[in-house]
Tab-separated table of N, CA and C in Angstrom:
chain	number	residue	atom	x	y	z
S	1	UNK	N	-10.592	-25.084	4.193
S	1	UNK	CA	-10.844	-23.748	4.394
S	1	UNK	C	-12.112	-23.352	3.527
S	2	UNK	N	-13.018	-22.782	4.370
S	2	UNK	CA	-14.237	-22.258	3.730
S	2	UNK	C	-13.892	-21.098	2.786
S	3	UNK	N	-14.666	-20.938	1.800
S	3	UNK	CA	-14.385	-19.788	0.786
S	3	UNK	C	-15.297	-18.589	1.180
S	4	UNK	N	-15.014	-17.949	2.391
S	4	UNK	CA	-15.911	-16.903	2.968
S	4	UNK	C	-15.160	-15.570	2.983
S	5	UNK	N	-13.728	-15.687	2.816
S	5	UNK	CA	-12.986	-14.404	2.880
S	5	UNK	C	-12.976	-13.641	1.522
S	6	UNK	N	-13.250	-12.377	1.555
S	6	UNK	CA	-13.196	-11.617	0.451
S	6	UNK	C	-12.438	-10.458	0.418
S	7	UNK	N	-11.864	-10.027	-0.660
S	7	UNK	CA	-10.857	-8.946	-0.724
S	7	UNK	C	-11.713	-7.754	-0.199
S	8	UNK	N	-10.927	-6.918	0.676
S	8	UNK	CA	-11.690	-5.871	1.401
S	8	UNK	C	-12.207	-6.031	2.697
S	9	UNK	N	-12.453	-7.398	2.989
S	9	UNK	CA	-12.772	-7.711	4.445
S	9	UNK	C	-11.837	-7.147	5.448
S	10	UNK	N	-12.197	-6.488	6.515
S	10	UNK	CA	-11.217	-5.736	7.431
S	10	UNK	C	-11.562	-6.383	8.859
S	11	UNK	N	-10.467	-6.664	9.489
S	11	UNK	CA	-10.567	-7.020	10.895
S	11	UNK	C	-9.778	-6.066	11.757
S	12	UNK	N	-10.411	-5.710	12.870
S	12	UNK	CA	-9.629	-4.571	13.761
S	12	UNK	C	-9.289	-5.245	15.028
S	13	UNK	N	-8.131	-5.227	15.495
S	13	UNK	CA	-7.664	-5.928	16.765
S	13	UNK	C	-6.849	-4.780	17.603
S	14	UNK	N	-7.155	-4.736	18.852
S	14	UNK	CA	-6.375	-3.650	19.676
S	14	UNK	C	-5.718	-4.410	20.811
S	15	UNK	N	-4.712	-3.881	21.249
S	15	UNK	CA	-3.813	-4.323	22.468
S	15	UNK	C	-3.155	-3.243	23.222
S	16	UNK	N	-3.169	-3.259	24.530
S	16	UNK	CA	-2.542	-2.301	25.273
S	16	UNK	C	-1.070	-2.744	25.527
S	17	UNK	N	-0.085	-2.031	25.216
S	17	UNK	CA	1.294	-2.380	25.443
S	17	UNK	C	1.550	-2.519	26.753
S	18	UNK	N	2.266	-3.513	27.175
S	18	UNK	CA	2.714	-3.837	28.606
S	18	UNK	C	4.239	-3.467	28.390
S	19	UNK	N	4.843	-3.337	29.684
S	19	UNK	CA	6.440	-3.158	29.714
S	19	UNK	C	7.071	-4.545	29.070
S	20	UNK	N	6.475	-5.632	29.228
S	20	UNK	CA	7.060	-6.818	28.761
S	20	UNK	C	7.059	-6.948	27.353
S	21	UNK	N	6.241	-6.120	26.528
S	21	UNK	CA	6.384	-6.075	25.160
S	21	UNK	C	7.215	-4.929	24.461
S	22	UNK	N	8.081	-4.497	25.399
S	22	UNK	CA	9.160	-3.569	24.922
S	22	UNK	C	10.532	-4.263	24.531
S	23	UNK	N	11.216	-3.399	23.796
S	23	UNK	CA	12.546	-3.971	23.154
S	23	UNK	C	13.418	-4.768	24.226
S	24	UNK	N	13.573	-4.338	25.500
S	24	UNK	CA	14.675	-5.062	26.344
S	24	UNK	C	14.175	-6.379	26.670
S	25	UNK	N	12.803	-6.583	26.522
S	25	UNK	CA	12.192	-7.898	26.883
S	25	UNK	C	12.334	-8.771	25.689
S	26	UNK	N	12.534	-8.378	24.494
S	26	UNK	CA	12.623	-9.234	23.307
S	26	UNK	C	13.684	-10.287	23.405
S	27	UNK	N	14.886	-9.993	23.732
S	27	UNK	CA	15.896	-10.810	23.895
S	27	UNK	C	16.654	-10.333	25.332
S	28	UNK	N	16.360	-10.626	26.454
S	28	UNK	CA	16.678	-10.240	27.726
S	28	UNK	C	18.188	-10.702	27.933
S	29	UNK	N	18.791	-11.565	27.119
S	29	UNK	CA	20.184	-11.925	27.324
S	29	UNK	C	21.028	-11.082	26.557
S	30	UNK	N	20.450	-10.157	25.611
S	30	UNK	CA	21.199	-9.326	24.741
S	30	UNK	C	21.497	-7.951	25.368
S	31	UNK	N	22.874	-7.624	25.731
S	31	UNK	CA	23.173	-6.301	26.267
S	31	UNK	C	22.784	-5.203	25.159
S	32	UNK	N	22.797	-5.533	23.912
S	32	UNK	CA	22.409	-4.495	22.932
S	32	UNK	C	21.037	-4.303	23.032
S	33	UNK	N	20.139	-5.114	23.259
S	33	UNK	CA	18.755	-4.951	23.399
S	33	UNK	C	18.403	-4.210	24.716
S	34	UNK	N	19.110	-4.587	25.757
S	34	UNK	CA	18.983	-3.961	26.905
S	34	UNK	C	19.270	-2.390	27.003
S	35	UNK	N	20.143	-2.038	26.066
S	35	UNK	CA	20.583	-0.542	26.004
S	35	UNK	C	19.416	0.284	25.251
S	36	UNK	N	18.536	-0.352	24.665
S	36	UNK	CA	17.286	0.390	23.999
S	36	UNK	C	16.256	0.715	24.941
S	37	UNK	N	15.797	1.976	24.825
S	37	UNK	CA	14.738	2.377	25.718
S	37	UNK	C	13.409	1.327	25.652
S	38	UNK	N	12.554	1.452	26.643
S	38	UNK	CA	11.537	0.709	26.760
S	38	UNK	C	10.294	1.151	25.822
S	39	UNK	N	10.275	0.802	24.568
S	39	UNK	CA	9.355	1.239	23.476
S	39	UNK	C	8.862	-0.081	22.905
S	40	UNK	N	7.578	-0.213	22.479
S	40	UNK	CA	7.134	-1.346	21.848
S	40	UNK	C	8.051	-1.831	20.731
S	41	UNK	N	8.380	-3.273	20.904
S	41	UNK	CA	9.420	-3.828	19.943
S	41	UNK	C	8.732	-4.090	18.659
S	42	UNK	N	9.660	-3.880	17.529
S	42	UNK	CA	9.207	-4.056	16.159
S	42	UNK	C	8.724	-5.701	16.109
S	43	UNK	N	9.425	-6.585	16.768
S	43	UNK	CA	9.092	-8.022	16.691
S	43	UNK	C	7.614	-8.271	17.321
S	44	UNK	N	7.300	-7.546	18.266
S	44	UNK	CA	5.939	-7.680	19.064
S	44	UNK	C	4.943	-7.167	18.096
S	45	UNK	N	5.287	-5.955	17.569
S	45	UNK	CA	4.481	-5.216	16.502
S	45	UNK	C	4.026	-6.175	15.510
S	46	UNK	N	5.012	-6.780	14.857
S	46	UNK	CA	4.828	-7.668	13.655
S	46	UNK	C	3.889	-9.013	14.317
S	47	UNK	N	4.187	-9.354	15.539
S	47	UNK	CA	3.142	-10.332	16.028
S	47	UNK	C	1.693	-10.016	16.303
S	48	UNK	N	1.649	-8.734	16.553
S	48	UNK	CA	0.355	-8.131	16.727
S	48	UNK	C	-0.447	-8.049	15.427
S	49	UNK	N	0.284	-7.596	14.418
S	49	UNK	CA	-0.236	-7.581	13.105
S	49	UNK	C	-0.720	-9.005	12.603
S	50	UNK	N	0.271	-10.015	12.912
S	50	UNK	CA	-0.345	-11.318	12.547
S	50	UNK	C	-1.477	-11.758	13.224
S	51	UNK	N	-1.486	-11.498	14.594
S	51	UNK	CA	-2.646	-11.783	15.351
S	51	UNK	C	-3.958	-11.270	14.781
S	52	UNK	N	-3.939	-9.984	14.416
S	52	UNK	CA	-5.081	-9.528	13.615
S	52	UNK	C	-5.511	-10.253	12.419
S	53	UNK	N	-4.561	-10.688	11.595
S	53	UNK	CA	-4.712	-11.752	10.560
S	53	UNK	C	-5.270	-13.061	10.754
S	54	UNK	N	-4.761	-13.500	11.814
S	54	UNK	CA	-5.241	-14.890	12.441
S	54	UNK	C	-6.645	-14.720	12.756
S	55	UNK	N	-7.087	-13.686	13.374
S	55	UNK	CA	-8.457	-13.459	13.800
S	55	UNK	C	-9.276	-13.251	12.621
S	56	UNK	N	-8.894	-12.674	11.470
S	56	UNK	CA	-9.590	-12.371	10.284
S	56	UNK	C	-9.759	-13.653	9.599
S	57	UNK	N	-8.923	-14.618	9.631
S	57	UNK	CA	-8.955	-15.989	8.830
S	57	UNK	C	-9.795	-16.918	9.772
S	58	UNK	N	-9.877	-16.802	11.066
S	58	UNK	CA	-10.447	-17.755	12.090
S	58	UNK	C	-11.922	-18.304	11.356
S	59	UNK	N	-12.804	-17.525	11.096
S	59	UNK	CA	-14.111	-17.919	10.710
S	59	UNK	C	-14.059	-18.916	9.393
S	60	UNK	N	-12.948	-18.757	8.617
S	60	UNK	CA	-12.818	-19.488	7.351
S	60	UNK	C	-12.183	-20.853	7.659
S	61	UNK	N	-11.616	-21.051	8.791
S	61	UNK	CA	-10.923	-22.394	9.062
S	61	UNK	C	-11.966	-23.464	9.354
S	62	UNK	N	-11.652	-24.594	8.856
S	62	UNK	CA	-12.306	-25.819	9.147
S	62	UNK	C	-11.698	-26.631	10.364
S	63	UNK	N	-12.434	-27.487	10.886
S	63	UNK	CA	-11.786	-28.326	12.035
S	63	UNK	C	-10.534	-28.866	11.625
S	64	UNK	N	-9.453	-28.718	12.593
S	64	UNK	CA	-8.112	-29.226	12.452
S	64	UNK	C	-7.311	-28.430	11.610
S	65	UNK	N	-7.776	-27.275	11.088
S	65	UNK	CA	-6.930	-26.287	10.512
S	65	UNK	C	-6.412	-25.209	11.216
S	66	UNK	N	-5.309	-24.683	10.689
S	66	UNK	CA	-4.747	-23.295	11.361
S	66	UNK	C	-4.066	-22.650	10.243
S	67	UNK	N	-3.208	-21.586	10.615
S	67	UNK	CA	-2.400	-20.897	9.637
S	67	UNK	C	-0.939	-20.732	10.056
S	68	UNK	N	-0.091	-20.398	9.094
S	68	UNK	CA	1.228	-20.127	9.373
S	68	UNK	C	1.569	-18.907	8.533
S	69	UNK	N	2.515	-18.263	9.061
S	69	UNK	CA	2.989	-17.022	8.435
S	69	UNK	C	3.819	-17.283	7.340
S	70	UNK	N	3.543	-16.646	6.062
S	70	UNK	CA	4.478	-16.942	4.915
S	70	UNK	C	5.143	-15.678	4.328
S	71	UNK	N	4.709	-14.444	4.896
S	71	UNK	CA	5.242	-13.155	4.304
S	71	UNK	C	5.037	-12.157	5.414
S	72	UNK	N	6.128	-11.287	5.510
S	72	UNK	CA	6.145	-10.183	6.415
S	72	UNK	C	6.935	-9.099	5.734
S	73	UNK	N	6.242	-8.071	5.418
S	73	UNK	CA	6.843	-6.841	4.815
S	73	UNK	C	6.208	-5.627	5.526
S	74	UNK	N	6.903	-5.126	6.565
S	74	UNK	CA	6.275	-3.987	7.264
S	74	UNK	C	7.357	-2.992	7.586
S	75	UNK	N	6.936	-1.843	7.817
S	75	UNK	CA	7.685	-0.685	8.371
S	75	UNK	C	7.316	-0.514	9.827
S	76	UNK	N	8.208	0.052	10.674
S	76	UNK	CA	7.905	0.500	11.920
S	76	UNK	C	8.348	1.993	11.964
S	77	UNK	N	7.313	2.854	12.142
S	77	UNK	CA	7.462	4.192	11.759
S	77	UNK	C	7.433	5.166	12.989
S	78	UNK	N	6.902	4.654	14.175
S	78	UNK	CA	6.926	5.562	15.239
S	78	UNK	C	6.965	4.728	16.445
S	79	UNK	N	7.457	5.249	17.815
S	79	UNK	CA	7.608	4.573	18.890
S	79	UNK	C	6.141	4.561	19.594
S	80	UNK	N	6.088	3.570	20.433
S	80	UNK	CA	4.773	3.364	21.277
S	80	UNK	C	5.268	3.069	22.631
S	81	UNK	N	4.750	3.826	23.621
S	81	UNK	CA	5.187	3.605	24.996
S	81	UNK	C	4.367	2.603	25.725
S	82	UNK	N	4.848	1.891	26.828
S	82	UNK	CA	4.079	1.125	27.598
S	82	UNK	C	2.715	1.813	28.045
S	83	UNK	N	1.479	1.171	28.049
S	83	UNK	CA	0.353	1.865	28.500
S	83	UNK	C	-0.485	2.320	27.445
S	84	UNK	N	0.188	2.615	26.097
S	84	UNK	CA	-0.553	3.055	24.919
S	84	UNK	C	-1.339	1.829	24.322
S	85	UNK	N	-2.304	2.077	23.648
S	85	UNK	CA	-3.043	0.990	23.002
S	85	UNK	C	-2.725	1.159	21.454
S	86	UNK	N	-2.453	-0.134	20.921
S	86	UNK	CA	-2.209	-0.231	19.541
S	86	UNK	C	-3.316	-0.947	18.814
S	87	UNK	N	-3.802	-0.274	17.732
S	87	UNK	CA	-4.916	-0.839	17.024
S	87	UNK	C	-4.437	-1.229	15.699
S	88	UNK	N	-4.719	-2.499	15.150
S	88	UNK	CA	-4.355	-2.965	13.911
S	88	UNK	C	-5.539	-3.187	13.029
S	89	UNK	N	-5.475	-2.704	11.954
S	89	UNK	CA	-6.495	-3.009	10.768
S	89	UNK	C	-5.817	-3.925	9.933
S	90	UNK	N	-6.374	-5.171	9.687
S	90	UNK	CA	-5.944	-6.031	8.513
S	90	UNK	C	-7.042	-6.193	7.646
S	91	UNK	N	-6.602	-5.700	6.219
S	91	UNK	CA	-7.602	-5.807	5.253
S	91	UNK	C	-7.181	-7.032	4.302
S	92	UNK	N	-8.053	-7.803	3.973
S	92	UNK	CA	-7.772	-8.874	2.980
S	92	UNK	C	-7.584	-8.183	1.712
S	93	UNK	N	-6.169	-8.518	1.116
S	93	UNK	CA	-5.780	-7.894	-0.147
S	93	UNK	C	-5.967	-8.893	-1.172
S	94	UNK	N	-5.735	-10.274	-0.993
S	94	UNK	CA	-5.964	-11.367	-1.922
S	94	UNK	C	-6.098	-12.621	-1.318
S	95	UNK	N	-6.782	-13.512	-1.872
S	95	UNK	CA	-7.132	-14.916	-1.489
S	95	UNK	C	-6.677	-15.723	-2.691
S	96	UNK	N	-5.641	-16.680	-2.545
S	96	UNK	CA	-5.213	-17.570	-3.725
S	96	UNK	C	-5.064	-18.863	-3.043
S	97	UNK	N	-6.409	-19.652	-3.143
S	97	UNK	CA	-6.458	-21.024	-2.644
S	97	UNK	C	-6.329	-20.880	-1.189
S	98	UNK	N	-5.296	-21.496	-0.512
S	98	UNK	CA	-5.035	-21.627	0.754
S	98	UNK	C	-4.166	-20.445	1.384
S	99	UNK	N	-3.746	-19.599	0.493
S	99	UNK	CA	-2.914	-18.324	0.886
S	99	UNK	C	-3.704	-17.109	0.845
S	100	UNK	N	-3.427	-16.337	1.909
S	100	UNK	CA	-4.113	-15.106	2.101
S	100	UNK	C	-3.107	-14.063	2.325
S	101	UNK	N	-3.358	-12.926	1.766
S	101	UNK	CA	-2.423	-11.602	1.874
S	101	UNK	C	-3.273	-10.549	2.443
S	102	UNK	N	-2.796	-9.785	3.537
S	102	UNK	CA	-3.456	-8.730	4.118
S	102	UNK	C	-2.639	-7.477	3.966
S	103	UNK	N	-3.268	-6.330	3.919
S	103	UNK	CA	-2.718	-5.043	4.063
S	103	UNK	C	-2.903	-4.656	5.475
S	104	UNK	N	-1.828	-4.345	6.233
S	104	UNK	CA	-2.064	-4.078	7.682
S	104	UNK	C	-1.591	-2.601	7.965
S	105	UNK	N	-2.221	-1.945	8.931
S	105	UNK	CA	-1.789	-0.656	9.437
S	105	UNK	C	-2.015	-0.721	10.858
S	106	UNK	N	-0.921	-0.138	11.701
S	106	UNK	CA	-1.018	-0.238	13.119
S	106	UNK	C	-0.952	1.344	13.648
S	107	UNK	N	-1.891	1.574	14.515
S	107	UNK	CA	-1.898	3.013	15.056
S	107	UNK	C	-1.932	2.918	16.542
S	108	UNK	N	-1.289	3.896	17.172
S	108	UNK	CA	-1.442	4.158	18.658
S	108	UNK	C	-2.394	5.342	18.677
S	109	UNK	N	-2.636	5.841	20.007
S	109	UNK	CA	-3.513	7.084	20.094
S	109	UNK	C	-2.922	8.287	19.272
S	110	UNK	N	-1.760	8.253	18.938
S	110	UNK	CA	-1.163	9.571	18.245
S	110	UNK	C	-0.626	9.356	17.017
S	111	UNK	N	-0.170	8.169	16.610
S	111	UNK	CA	0.608	8.056	15.349
S	111	UNK	C	0.209	6.683	14.581
S	112	UNK	N	0.449	6.690	13.277
S	112	UNK	CA	0.529	5.524	12.543
S	112	UNK	C	1.940	5.067	13.016
S	113	UNK	N	1.948	3.777	13.495
S	113	UNK	CA	3.233	3.276	13.887
S	113	UNK	C	3.868	2.164	13.023
S	114	UNK	N	3.056	1.661	12.114
S	114	UNK	CA	3.466	0.712	11.285
S	114	UNK	C	2.560	0.300	10.213
S	115	UNK	N	2.973	-0.202	9.164
S	115	UNK	CA	2.030	-0.689	8.089
S	115	UNK	C	2.951	-1.658	7.153
S	116	UNK	N	2.154	-2.278	6.224
S	116	UNK	CA	2.775	-3.224	5.382
S	116	UNK	C	1.793	-4.293	5.000
S	117	UNK	N	2.459	-5.553	4.708
S	117	UNK	CA	1.689	-6.630	4.281
S	117	UNK	C	2.054	-7.999	5.036
S	118	UNK	N	1.072	-8.760	5.256
S	118	UNK	CA	1.269	-9.910	6.088
S	118	UNK	C	0.572	-11.090	5.189
S	119	UNK	N	1.386	-12.270	5.094
S	119	UNK	CA	0.840	-13.439	4.346
S	119	UNK	C	0.639	-14.509	5.131
S	120	UNK	N	-0.309	-15.394	5.066
S	120	UNK	CA	-0.340	-16.673	5.938
S	120	UNK	C	-0.983	-17.742	4.916
S	121	UNK	N	-0.642	-18.868	5.339
S	121	UNK	CA	-1.143	-20.076	4.472
S	121	UNK	C	-1.922	-20.958	5.454
S	122	UNK	N	-3.124	-21.435	4.967
S	122	UNK	CA	-3.902	-22.258	5.792
S	122	UNK	C	-3.292	-23.769	5.638
S	123	UNK	N	-3.157	-24.456	6.944
S	123	UNK	CA	-2.562	-25.812	6.798
S	123	UNK	C	-3.425	-26.721	7.685
S	124	UNK	N	-3.348	-28.032	7.387
S	124	UNK	CA	-4.070	-28.988	8.240
S	124	UNK	C	-3.053	-29.372	9.288
S	125	UNK	N	-3.415	-29.268	10.590
S	125	UNK	CA	-2.373	-29.328	11.649
S	125	UNK	C	-1.789	-30.879	11.680
S	126	UNK	N	-2.563	-31.766	11.377
S	126	UNK	CA	-2.124	-33.181	11.408
S	126	UNK	C	-0.957	-33.379	10.480
S	127	UNK	N	-1.265	-32.836	9.261
S	127	UNK	CA	-0.193	-32.962	8.072
S	127	UNK	C	1.007	-32.107	8.488
S	128	UNK	N	0.701	-31.033	9.037
S	128	UNK	CA	2.049	-30.140	9.425
S	128	UNK	C	2.826	-30.818	10.582
S	129	UNK	N	2.186	-31.441	11.455
S	129	UNK	CA	2.809	-32.069	12.688
S	129	UNK	C	3.426	-33.182	12.200
S	130	UNK	N	3.027	-34.066	11.138
S	130	UNK	CA	3.623	-35.074	10.671
S	130	UNK	C	5.004	-34.640	9.910
S	131	UNK	N	5.047	-33.533	9.284
S	131	UNK	CA	6.236	-32.949	8.699
S	131	UNK	C	7.271	-32.619	9.663
S	132	UNK	N	6.784	-32.119	10.851
S	132	UNK	CA	7.573	-31.699	11.791
S	132	UNK	C	8.210	-32.821	12.478
S	133	UNK	N	7.615	-34.208	12.666
S	133	UNK	CA	8.085	-35.239	13.114
S	133	UNK	C	9.219	-35.813	12.127
S	134	UNK	N	8.910	-35.734	10.791
S	134	UNK	CA	9.942	-36.196	9.878
S	134	UNK	C	11.170	-35.357	9.969
S	135	UNK	N	10.995	-34.048	10.163
S	135	UNK	CA	12.265	-33.131	10.235
S	135	UNK	C	12.967	-33.536	11.548
S	136	UNK	N	12.370	-33.665	12.754
S	136	UNK	CA	12.949	-34.075	14.001
S	136	UNK	C	13.744	-35.485	13.749
S	137	UNK	N	13.180	-36.517	12.945
S	137	UNK	CA	13.889	-37.639	12.778
S	137	UNK	C	15.171	-37.444	11.993
S	138	UNK	N	15.156	-36.399	10.984
S	138	UNK	CA	16.352	-36.111	10.209
S	138	UNK	C	17.431	-35.425	11.194
S	139	UNK	N	16.960	-34.694	12.314
S	139	UNK	CA	17.879	-34.020	13.057
S	139	UNK	C	18.598	-35.106	14.045
S	140	UNK	N	18.015	-36.118	14.407
S	140	UNK	CA	18.496	-37.090	15.399
S	140	UNK	C	19.895	-37.517	14.968
S	141	UNK	N	20.073	-38.055	13.700
S	141	UNK	CA	21.524	-38.463	13.438
S	141	UNK	C	22.610	-37.340	13.431
S	142	UNK	N	22.072	-35.982	13.324
S	142	UNK	CA	23.005	-34.915	13.279
S	142	UNK	C	23.408	-34.610	14.693
S	143	UNK	N	22.531	-34.825	15.639
S	143	UNK	CA	22.869	-34.516	17.031
S	143	UNK	C	23.460	-35.522	17.728
S	144	UNK	N	23.370	-36.787	17.344
S	144	UNK	CA	23.797	-38.047	17.975
S	144	UNK	C	25.151	-38.177	17.900
């Protein structure tokens, strides 16, 4: 990871909410989720916040690196309808080695819809995938 991120750096990312990003689509097999009106799902809002952080981190990554989520502390404060655009501002709050923390705020055209903190850690994909392979090997005796 290149040391180019600085506290205060801000990345802005926008996304127009589609019907497929509403609550009933989060878990289509759940009657409880099906009973909720079609509004932007909290899970998708969190994903959008993470997307902004991933974009913020992208210029600092070296060949073969990526990042994984380590912290999610957010509120979801207002509903957003399909067709509205959500804009996320992700501001670097701290950089500690390979760990980065952002303050995030999400707005649609009318309201602040969410805010909080997102953390991610930079990993080397080959090492991470090797760890996944070891975990899969440990699962094999359990499922066999």
